[in-house]
Amino acid sequence: MASKNKVALVLSYQYPGKYALTVLAGAVEADAVGQDVALRFPRDRESLLAAVRECHDAGYRVVVAWSFYSASFPGAVEELAWLRERLEGREVLCIAGGVHATAETEQTLRGGFDLVAVGEGEPVLLELLGRLVRGEDPRQTRGMSKLVEGKVVSQGRGEGVVLDTYPPFAARHGMFGAIEITRGCIYACRFCQTPFLNKARFRHRSVENIARWTRVLRQAGKRDVRFITPTSMSYGTADESVNLEALERMLAAVREAMSPGGRVFYGTFPSEVRPEHVTPEALALLKRYVDNDNLIIGGQSGSERILRATHRGHDVETVVRAASLAVEAGFVPNVDFILGLPGEAPEDVRATLELMRRLSELGAKVHGHTFMPLPGTPYRDAPPGSVDEETQKELDRLASQGRLYGHWKQQVALANGIAARRQPRR
Ligand code: SF4
């Protein structure tokens, strides 16, 4: 048998990319190629540099990987340049993946990365590592794009991952995270990158697989389990319906796997519930199984016109009803809003502020975001979200009363940054 190369995968394990990198590390652990790959998880740039040097000097072929969102793209490019300047001639392969790299592949490659994994990362990364172990050319990996003589050469994209094939985290390396139970989204909210990256179809992890990994997490001493899904109440369905039976089977299995003493968080951070899915029956089911006392509900706008324009698929009264029902059931609804959505006129902004006040009087909390024109979405070329002075004052008033929270102020700058870096479509 041909000799194998020693390969090291060094992950730039920092917020927010670390969540995706945990999933990828889990895929490496679970695959045969993982036996020949050393994983490193440096959490800051000095440790990143140290890990890369150490692995290289110990004779490994080194791959350094980043995953980032559009707002953190400049930080990743800067870190890459910083690292390269300090490698003193050591050759390492620097790769990037994730939603921004997929949507803006050329910009990412020109930012200095050697290869960009397009689409879902697991199969692409595993093939790349296999090639390196066998001594084959990593630049031929399917799903990896590269620059050849200054032009982008695409080699397809990673897609169609079956969630049960891979663990949700890298337990053998002690790296845990929320369990991704559904990938892809059938809704087509125009500001959202999820359907673009993962296709407009739900793919669910099976109940047995979720329970298995929940047990692993609990046995590792973790007290809490959380879940990643585009829409919490869509578990087990292929369409807009809610399948409470499937949801109950899953939550019961999770509850059992976390016993004794573990806590189950569902319909809350880091995932949300669509307002039309909030019914007395759904809430009663959640009450039986979950430990969270808040629910995160997507509201997004108080303007019917803007809700229609963004293809949200629900109206204002549905949001109000969801919040009232949640309060009645003993949850604190946290309703998400996006300020500065494309096409908003002053009356739309007033309608949003009015809905925020109405919800907070019902006992809800309001979570404010500023609209970002995200690559890959139909709103990629829209103006960045802004918040006028009067609205700002009203938001500050709601915040001072403890009714509103969120990073909408910082997000104005992030939205402007994304728009400023935008390049014309080719
Ligand atoms: S905002 Fe939520 S429901 Fe809408 S497309 Fe994105 S993930 Fe799906």
Coordinates of N, CA, C and O in Angstrom, one line a residue, residues 178-349:
A178 N -24.6 23.2 19.6 CA -26.0 22.9 19.4 C -26.1 21.8 18.3 O -25.3 21.8 17.4
I179 N -27.1 21.0 18.5 CA -27.3 19.9 17.5 C -28.1 20.4 16.3 O -29.3 20.8 16.5
E180 N -27.6 20.3 15.1 CA -28.3 20.7 13.9 C -29.3 19.6 13.6 O -28.9 18.5 13.3
I181 N -30.6 19.9 13.7 CA -31.6 18.9 13.5 C -32.3 19.0 12.1 O -32.9 18.1 11.6
T182 N -32.2 20.2 11.5 CA -32.8 20.4 10.2 C -31.8 21.3 9.4 O -31.3 22.3 10.0
R183 N -31.6 21.0 8.2 CA -30.8 21.8 7.3 C -31.7 22.2 6.1 O -32.4 21.4 5.6
G184 N -31.5 23.4 5.5 CA -32.3 23.9 4.4 C -33.6 24.5 4.9 O -34.0 24.2 6.0
C185 N -34.2 25.3 4.1 CA -35.5 25.9 4.5 C -36.4 26.1 3.3 O -35.9 26.6 2.3
I186 N -37.6 25.7 3.4 CA -38.6 25.9 2.3 C -39.1 27.3 2.2 O -39.7 27.6 1.2
Y187 N -38.9 28.1 3.2 CA -39.4 29.5 3.1 C -38.4 30.3 2.4 O -37.2 29.8 2.2
A188 N -38.8 31.4 1.9 CA -37.9 32.1 1.0 C -37.8 33.6 1.4 O -37.9 34.5 0.6
C189 N -37.6 33.8 2.7 CA -37.6 35.2 3.2 C -36.4 35.9 2.4 O -35.3 35.3 2.4
R190 N -36.7 37.0 1.9 CA -35.7 37.6 0.9 C -34.4 38.1 1.5 O -33.5 38.3 0.8
F191 N -34.4 38.3 2.8 CA -33.2 38.8 3.5 C -32.3 37.6 4.0 O -31.2 37.9 4.5
C192 N -32.7 36.4 3.8 CA -32.1 35.3 4.6 C -31.2 34.4 3.7 O -31.6 34.1 2.5
Q193 N -30.0 34.0 4.2 CA -29.1 33.3 3.4 C -29.3 31.7 3.5 O -28.8 31.0 2.7
T194 N -30.1 31.3 4.4 CA -30.3 29.9 4.7 C -30.7 29.1 3.4 O -30.1 28.1 3.1
P195 N -31.8 29.5 2.8 CA -32.3 28.7 1.6 C -31.2 28.7 0.5 O -31.1 27.7 -0.3
F196 N -30.5 29.8 0.4 CA -29.4 29.9 -0.7 C -28.3 28.9 -0.4 O -27.9 28.2 -1.3
L197 N -27.8 28.8 0.8 CA -26.7 27.9 1.1 C -27.1 26.5 1.1 O -26.4 25.6 0.6
N198 N -28.2 26.2 1.7 CA -28.6 24.8 2.0 C -29.8 24.3 1.2 O -30.4 23.3 1.6
K199 N -30.2 25.0 0.2 CA -31.4 24.6 -0.6 C -32.7 24.8 0.1 O -32.8 24.8 1.3
A200 N -33.7 25.0 -0.8 CA -35.1 25.3 -0.3 C -35.8 24.0 0.0 O -36.9 23.7 -0.5
R201 N -35.3 23.2 0.9 CA -35.9 21.9 1.2 C -35.4 21.5 2.6 O -34.3 21.8 2.9
F202 N -36.3 21.0 3.4 CA -35.9 20.6 4.7 C -35.2 19.2 4.7 O -35.8 18.3 4.1
R203 N -34.1 19.0 5.4 CA -33.5 17.7 5.6 C -33.4 17.6 7.1 O -32.7 18.3 7.7
H204 N -34.1 16.6 7.7 CA -34.1 16.4 9.1 C -33.1 15.3 9.6 O -33.0 14.3 8.9
R205 N -32.5 15.5 10.7 CA -31.8 14.5 11.4 C -32.8 13.5 12.0 O -33.8 14.0 12.5
S206 N -32.6 12.2 12.0 CA -33.6 11.3 12.6 C -33.6 11.4 14.1 O -32.7 11.8 14.7
V207 N -34.8 11.0 14.6 CA -34.9 11.0 16.1 C -33.8 10.2 16.8 O -33.2 10.6 17.8
E208 N -33.6 9.0 16.2 CA -32.6 8.1 16.8 C -31.2 8.7 16.8 O -30.5 8.6 17.8
N209 N -30.9 9.4 15.7 CA -29.6 10.0 15.6 C -29.5 11.2 16.6 O -28.4 11.4 17.3
I210 N -30.5 12.0 16.7 CA -30.5 13.1 17.7 C -30.4 12.6 19.1 O -29.6 13.1 19.9
A211 N -31.1 11.5 19.4 CA -31.0 11.0 20.8 C -29.6 10.4 21.0 O -29.1 10.6 22.1
R212 N -29.1 9.8 20.0 CA -27.7 9.2 20.2 C -26.7 10.3 20.6 O -25.9 10.2 21.5
W213 N -26.7 11.4 19.8 CA -25.7 12.5 20.1 C -26.1 13.3 21.3 O -25.2 13.8 22.0
T214 N -27.4 13.3 21.7 CA -27.7 14.0 22.9 C -27.1 13.2 24.1 O -26.6 13.7 25.1
R215 N -27.2 11.8 24.0 CA -26.6 11.0 25.1 C -25.1 11.2 25.2 O -24.6 11.3 26.3
V216 N -24.5 11.3 24.0 CA -23.0 11.5 24.0 C -22.7 12.9 24.7 O -21.8 12.9 25.6
L217 N -23.5 13.9 24.4 CA -23.3 15.2 25.0 C -23.5 15.1 26.5 O -22.7 15.7 27.3
R218 N -24.5 14.4 26.9 CA -24.9 14.3 28.4 C -23.8 13.5 29.1 O -23.3 13.9 30.2
Q219 N -23.3 12.4 28.5 CA -22.3 11.6 29.1 C -21.0 12.3 29.2 O -20.1 12.0 30.1
A220 N -20.8 13.3 28.4 CA -19.6 14.1 28.5 C -19.7 15.2 29.6 O -18.8 16.0 29.7
G221 N -20.8 15.2 30.3 CA -21.0 16.1 31.4 C -21.7 17.4 31.1 O -21.7 18.3 31.9
K222 N -22.2 17.5 29.9 CA -22.9 18.8 29.5 C -24.3 18.8 30.1 O -25.0 17.8 30.0
R223 N -24.7 19.9 30.7 CA -25.9 20.0 31.3 C -27.1 20.4 30.4 O -28.2 20.0 30.6
D224 N -26.7 21.2 29.4 CA -27.8 21.7 28.5 C -27.6 21.3 27.1 O -26.5 21.1 26.6
V225 N -28.8 21.0 26.4 CA -28.7 20.7 25.0 C -29.6 21.8 24.3 O -30.6 22.2 24.7
R226 N -29.0 22.3 23.1 CA -29.7 23.2 22.3 C -29.7 22.7 20.8 O -28.9 21.8 20.5
F227 N -30.5 23.3 20.0 CA -30.7 22.8 18.7 C -30.6 23.9 17.6 O -30.9 25.0 17.9
I228 N -30.1 23.5 16.4 CA -30.1 24.4 15.3 C -31.1 23.9 14.2 O -31.0 22.8 13.8
T229 N -32.0 24.8 13.9 CA -32.9 24.5 12.8 C -33.4 25.8 12.3 O -33.5 26.8 13.0
P230 N -33.8 25.9 11.0 CA -34.2 27.2 10.4 C -35.6 27.6 11.1 O -35.9 28.7 11.2
T231 N -36.4 26.6 11.4 CA -37.7 26.9 12.0 C -38.1 25.7 12.9 O -38.3 24.6 12.5
S232 N -38.1 26.0 14.2 CA -38.2 25.0 15.2 C -39.4 24.0 15.1 O -39.3 22.8 15.4
M233 N -40.5 24.6 14.7 CA -41.7 23.7 14.7 C -41.9 23.0 13.4 O -42.9 22.4 13.2
S234 N -40.9 23.0 12.5 CA -41.0 22.3 11.2 C -40.3 21.0 11.3 O -40.3 20.3 10.3
Y235 N -39.9 20.5 12.5 CA -39.2 19.2 12.5 C -40.2 18.1 12.0 O -41.3 18.1 12.5
G236 N -39.6 17.3 11.2 CA -40.4 16.2 10.7 C -41.4 16.5 9.6 O -42.1 15.6 9.1
T237 N -41.4 17.7 9.0 CA -42.3 18.0 7.9 C -41.5 18.3 6.7 O -40.3 18.6 6.7
A238 N -42.2 18.3 5.5 CA -41.5 18.6 4.2 C -42.1 20.0 3.7 O -41.6 20.5 2.7
D239 N -43.1 20.5 4.4 CA -43.7 21.7 3.9 C -44.1 22.6 5.0 O -43.5 22.6 6.1
E240 N -45.1 23.5 4.8 CA -45.4 24.5 5.8 C -46.1 24.0 7.1 O -46.4 24.7 8.0
S241 N -46.5 22.7 7.0 CA -47.3 22.2 8.1 C -46.4 22.0 9.3 O -45.2 22.0 9.3
V242 N -47.1 21.7 10.5 CA -46.4 21.3 11.7 C -46.8 19.9 12.0 O -48.0 19.5 12.0
N243 N -45.8 19.1 12.4 CA -46.1 17.7 12.7 C -45.8 17.5 14.2 O -44.7 17.2 14.6
L244 N -46.8 17.7 15.0 CA -46.6 17.7 16.5 C -46.2 16.3 16.9 O -45.5 16.1 17.9
E245 N -46.7 15.3 16.2 CA -46.3 13.9 16.6 C -44.8 13.7 16.5 O -44.2 13.1 17.4
A246 N -44.3 14.1 15.3 CA -42.9 13.9 15.1 C -42.1 14.7 16.1 O -41.0 14.3 16.6
L247 N -42.5 15.9 16.3 CA -41.8 16.8 17.3 C -41.8 16.2 18.7 O -40.8 16.2 19.4
E248 N -43.0 15.6 19.1 CA -43.0 15.0 20.4 C -42.1 13.8 20.5 O -41.4 13.7 21.5
R249 N -42.1 13.0 19.5 CA -41.2 11.8 19.5 C -39.8 12.3 19.7 O -39.0 11.7 20.5
M250 N -39.4 13.4 19.0 CA -38.0 13.8 19.1 C -37.7 14.4 20.5 O -36.7 14.1 21.1
L251 N -38.6 15.3 20.9 CA -38.4 15.9 22.2 C -38.4 14.9 23.4 O -37.6 15.0 24.3
A252 N -39.3 13.9 23.3 CA -39.3 12.9 24.3 C -38.0 12.1 24.4 O -37.5 11.8 25.4
A253 N -37.5 11.8 23.2 CA -36.2 11.1 23.1 C -35.1 11.9 23.7 O -34.2 11.4 24.4
V254 N -35.1 13.2 23.4 CA -34.1 14.1 23.9 C -34.1 14.2 25.4 O -33.1 14.2 26.1
R255 N -35.4 14.4 25.9 CA -35.6 14.5 27.3 C -35.0 13.3 28.0 O -34.3 13.4 29.0
E256 N -35.3 12.1 27.5 CA -34.8 10.9 28.1 C -33.3 10.8 28.1 O -32.7 10.5 29.1
A257 N -32.7 11.2 26.9 CA -31.3 11.2 26.8 C -30.6 12.2 27.7 O -29.4 12.0 28.1
M258 N -31.3 13.2 28.1 CA -30.7 14.2 29.0 C -30.9 13.9 30.5 O -30.4 14.6 31.4
S259 N -31.7 12.9 30.8 CA -32.0 12.5 32.2 C -30.9 11.7 32.8 O -30.2 11.0 32.1
P260 N -30.6 11.8 34.1 CA -31.3 12.8 34.9 C -30.5 14.1 35.0 O -29.3 14.1 34.7
G261 N -31.2 15.2 35.3 CA -30.6 16.4 35.6 C -30.3 17.4 34.4 O -29.9 18.5 34.6
G262 N -30.4 16.9 33.2 CA -30.1 17.7 32.0 C -31.2 18.7 31.7 O -32.4 18.5 32.1
R263 N -30.9 19.7 30.9 CA -31.9 20.7 30.5 C -32.0 20.7 29.0 O -31.0 20.7 28.3
V264 N -33.3 20.9 28.5 CA -33.5 20.9 27.1 C -34.0 22.3 26.7 O -35.0 22.8 27.3
F265 N -33.3 22.9 25.7 CA -33.8 24.2 25.2 C -34.2 24.1 23.8 O -33.4 23.6 22.9
Y266 N -35.5 24.5 23.6 CA -36.0 24.3 22.2 C -37.0 25.5 21.9 O -37.7 25.9 22.7
G267 N -36.9 26.0 20.6 CA -37.7 27.1 20.3 C -37.1 28.4 20.8 O -37.8 29.4 20.9
T268 N -35.8 28.3 21.2 CA -35.2 29.5 21.7 C -33.8 29.5 21.1 O -33.5 28.8 20.2
F269 N -32.9 30.4 21.6 CA -31.5 30.5 21.0 C -30.9 29.2 20.8 O -30.9 28.4 21.8
P270 N -30.3 28.8 19.7 CA -30.0 29.7 18.5 C -31.0 29.5 17.4 O -30.7 29.8 16.3
S271 N -32.2 29.1 17.7 CA -33.2 28.9 16.6 C -34.5 29.6 17.0 O -34.7 30.0 18.1
E272 N -35.4 29.8 16.0 CA -36.6 30.5 16.3 C -37.8 29.8 15.8 O -37.7 28.8 15.1
V273 N -39.0 30.3 16.1 CA -40.3 29.7 15.8 C -41.0 30.7 14.9 O -41.0 31.9 15.1
R274 N -41.6 30.1 13.8 CA -42.4 31.0 12.9 C -43.7 31.3 13.6 O -44.3 30.4 14.3
P275 N -44.2 32.5 13.5 CA -45.4 32.9 14.3 C -46.6 32.0 14.0 O -47.4 31.7 14.9
E276 N -46.8 31.6 12.8 CA -48.0 30.9 12.5 C -48.0 29.5 13.0 O -49.0 28.8 13.1
H277 N -46.8 29.1 13.5 CA -46.7 27.7 14.1 C -47.0 27.7 15.6 O -47.0 26.7 16.2
V278 N -47.2 28.9 16.2 CA -47.5 29.0 17.6 C -49.0 28.8 17.8 O -49.8 29.7 17.5
T279 N -49.3 27.6 18.3 CA -50.7 27.3 18.6 C -50.8 26.8 20.0 O -49.7 26.4 20.6
P280 N -52.0 26.8 20.7 CA -52.1 26.3 22.0 C -51.5 24.9 22.1 O -50.8 24.5 23.1
E281 N -51.8 24.0 21.1 CA -51.3 22.6 21.2 C -49.8 22.6 21.1 O -49.2 21.8 21.9
A282 N -49.2 23.4 20.3 CA -47.7 23.3 20.1 C -47.1 23.8 21.4 O -46.1 23.3 21.9
L283 N -47.7 24.9 22.0 CA -47.1 25.4 23.3 C -47.2 24.4 24.4 O -46.3 24.3 25.2
A284 N -48.4 23.7 24.5 CA -48.6 22.7 25.5 C -47.5 21.6 25.4 O -47.0 21.2 26.4
L285 N -47.2 21.3 24.2 CA -46.2 20.2 23.9 C -44.8 20.7 24.4 O -44.1 20.0 25.1
L286 N -44.5 21.9 24.0 CA -43.2 22.5 24.4 C -43.1 22.5 26.0 O -42.1 22.2 26.6
K287 N -44.2 23.0 26.6 CA -44.2 23.1 28.1 C -43.9 21.7 28.7 O -43.2 21.7 29.8
R288 N -44.3 20.7 28.1 CA -44.1 19.3 28.7 C -42.6 18.9 28.6 O -42.1 18.2 29.4
Y289 N -41.9 19.5 27.6 CA -40.5 18.9 27.4 C -39.4 19.9 27.6 O -38.2 19.4 27.7
V290 N -39.6 21.2 27.5 CA -38.5 22.1 27.5 C -38.2 22.8 28.8 O -39.2 22.9 29.6
D291 N -37.0 23.3 29.0 CA -36.7 24.0 30.2 C -36.6 25.5 30.0 O -36.6 26.3 30.9
N292 N -36.7 26.0 28.7 CA -36.6 27.4 28.5 C -37.9 28.1 28.9 O -39.0 27.5 28.6
D293 N -37.8 29.3 29.4 CA -39.1 30.0 29.7 C -39.3 31.1 28.7 O -40.2 31.9 28.8
N294 N -38.4 31.2 27.7 CA -38.7 32.2 26.6 C -38.8 31.4 25.3 O -38.3 30.3 25.1
L295 N -39.4 32.1 24.3 CA -39.5 31.5 23.0 C -39.1 32.6 22.0 O -39.5 33.8 22.2
I296 N -38.3 32.3 21.0 CA -37.9 33.3 20.0 C -38.8 33.1 18.8 O -38.9 32.1 18.2
I297 N -39.5 34.2 18.5 CA -40.5 34.2 17.4 C -40.1 35.2 16.4 O -39.7 36.3 16.7
G298 N -40.1 34.8 15.1 CA -39.8 35.7 14.0 C -40.9 36.6 13.7 O -42.0 36.2 13.3
G299 N -40.7 37.9 13.9 CA -41.8 38.9 13.5 C -41.4 39.7 12.3 O -42.1 39.8 11.3
Q300 N -40.2 40.3 12.4 CA -39.4 41.0 11.3 C -40.0 42.4 11.0 O -39.2 43.3 10.8
S301 N -41.3 42.5 10.8 CA -41.8 43.9 10.5 C -43.2 44.0 11.0 O -43.9 43.1 11.1
G302 N -43.6 45.3 11.2 CA -45.0 45.6 11.6 C -45.8 46.1 10.4 O -46.9 46.4 10.6
S303 N -45.1 46.1 9.3 CA -45.8 46.6 8.1 C -46.3 45.4 7.2 O -45.4 44.6 6.8
E304 N -47.6 45.3 6.9 CA -48.1 44.2 6.1 C -47.4 44.3 4.7 O -47.1 43.3 4.1
R305 N -47.2 45.5 4.2 CA -46.6 45.7 2.9 C -45.2 45.1 2.9 O -44.8 44.4 2.0
I306 N -44.4 45.4 3.9 CA -43.0 44.9 4.0 C -43.0 43.4 4.2 O -42.2 42.7 3.7
L307 N -43.9 42.9 5.0 CA -44.0 41.4 5.2 C -44.2 40.7 3.9 O -43.6 39.7 3.6
R308 N -45.1 41.3 3.1 CA -45.4 40.7 1.8 C -44.1 40.8 0.9 O -43.7 39.8 0.3
A309 N -43.5 42.0 0.9 CA -42.4 42.2 0.0 C -41.2 41.3 0.3 O -40.5 40.9 -0.5
T310 N -41.1 41.0 1.6 CA -39.9 40.1 2.0 C -40.3 38.6 1.9 O -39.5 37.8 2.3
H311 N -41.5 38.3 1.5 CA -42.0 36.9 1.4 C -41.9 36.2 2.7 O -41.6 35.0 2.8
R312 N -42.3 36.9 3.8 CA -42.3 36.2 5.1 C -43.4 35.1 5.2 O -43.2 34.2 5.9
G313 N -44.5 35.3 4.5 CA -45.5 34.3 4.6 C -46.4 34.3 5.8 O -47.0 33.3 6.1
H314 N -46.4 35.5 6.5 CA -47.4 35.6 7.6 C -47.7 37.1 7.7 O -47.0 37.9 7.1
D315 N -48.8 37.4 8.4 CA -49.1 38.9 8.6 C -48.9 39.3 10.0 O -48.4 38.6 10.8
V316 N -49.2 40.6 10.2 CA -49.0 41.2 11.5 C -49.8 40.5 12.6 O -49.3 40.2 13.7
E317 N -51.1 40.3 12.4 CA -51.9 39.8 13.4 C -51.4 38.4 13.9 O -51.6 38.0 15.0
T318 N -50.8 37.6 13.0 CA -50.3 36.3 13.3 C -49.2 36.5 14.4 O -49.1 35.6 15.3
V319 N -48.4 37.5 14.2 CA -47.3 37.8 15.2 C -47.9 38.1 16.6 O -47.5 37.6 17.6
V320 N -48.9 39.0 16.5 CA -49.6 39.4 17.8 C -50.2 38.1 18.5 O -50.1 37.9 19.7
R321 N -50.9 37.3 17.7 CA -51.5 36.1 18.2 C -50.5 35.2 18.8 O -50.7 34.7 19.9
A322 N -49.4 35.0 18.1 CA -48.4 34.1 18.6 C -47.8 34.6 20.0 O -47.6 33.8 20.9
A323 N -47.6 35.9 20.0 CA -47.0 36.4 21.3 C -48.1 36.3 22.4 O -47.7 35.9 23.6
S324 N -49.3 36.6 22.2 CA -50.4 36.4 23.2 C -50.5 35.0 23.7 O -50.5 34.7 24.9
L325 N -50.5 34.1 22.7 CA -50.6 32.6 23.1 C -49.4 32.2 23.9 O -49.5 31.5 24.9
A326 N -48.2 32.7 23.5 CA -47.0 32.3 24.2 C -47.1 32.8 25.7 O -46.7 32.1 26.6
V327 N -47.5 34.0 25.9 CA -47.6 34.6 27.2 C -48.6 33.8 28.0 O -48.3 33.4 29.2
E328 N -49.8 33.5 27.4 CA -50.8 32.7 28.1 C -50.2 31.3 28.6 O -50.6 30.8 29.6
A329 N -49.3 30.8 27.8 CA -48.8 29.4 28.1 C -47.6 29.5 29.0 O -47.0 28.5 29.4
G330 N -47.2 30.7 29.4 CA -46.2 30.9 30.4 C -44.8 31.1 29.9 O -43.8 31.0 30.6
F331 N -44.7 31.4 28.6 CA -43.4 31.8 28.0 C -43.3 33.3 27.8 O -44.3 34.0 27.7
V332 N -42.0 33.8 27.9 CA -41.8 35.2 27.5 C -41.4 35.2 26.0 O -40.4 34.7 25.6
P333 N -42.3 35.7 25.1 CA -42.0 35.7 23.7 C -40.9 36.8 23.5 O -41.0 37.9 23.9
N334 N -39.9 36.4 22.8 CA -38.8 37.4 22.3 C -39.0 37.5 20.8 O -38.8 36.5 20.1
V335 N -39.5 38.6 20.3 CA -39.9 38.7 18.9 C -38.8 39.4 18.2 O -38.4 40.6 18.5
D336 N -38.3 38.8 17.1 CA -37.2 39.4 16.3 C -37.8 40.4 15.3 O -38.8 40.1 14.6
F337 N -37.1 41.5 15.2 CA -37.4 42.5 14.1 C -36.2 42.9 13.4 O -35.1 42.9 13.9
I338 N -36.4 43.3 12.1 CA -35.3 43.8 11.3 C -35.7 45.2 10.9 O -36.7 45.5 10.3
L339 N -34.8 46.2 11.3 CA -35.0 47.6 11.0 C -34.3 47.9 9.7 O -33.2 47.4 9.4
G340 N -35.0 48.8 8.9 CA -34.3 49.3 7.7 C -34.4 48.3 6.5 O -33.5 48.3 5.7
L341 N -35.5 47.5 6.5 CA -35.6 46.6 5.4 C -35.8 47.4 4.1 O -36.3 48.5 4.1
P342 N -35.4 46.8 2.9 CA -35.5 47.5 1.7 C -36.9 48.0 1.4 O -37.9 47.2 1.6
G343 N -37.0 49.2 0.9 CA -38.3 49.7 0.4 C -39.2 50.3 1.6 O -40.3 50.7 1.3
E344 N -38.6 50.3 2.8 CA -39.4 50.8 3.9 C -39.7 52.3 3.7 O -38.8 53.1 3.6
A345 N -40.9 52.7 3.9 CA -41.3 54.1 3.9 C -41.5 54.5 5.4 O -41.7 53.6 6.2
P346 N -41.6 55.8 5.7 CA -41.8 56.2 7.1 C -43.0 55.5 7.7 O -43.0 55.1 8.9
E347 N -44.1 55.3 6.9 CA -45.3 54.6 7.6 C -45.0 53.2 7.9 O -45.6 52.6 8.9
D348 N -44.1 52.5 7.2 CA -43.7 51.1 7.5 C -42.9 51.1 8.8 O -43.1 50.2 9.6
V349 N -42.0 52.1 8.9 CA -41.2 52.1 10.2 C -42.2 52.4 11.4 O -42.0 51.8 12.4

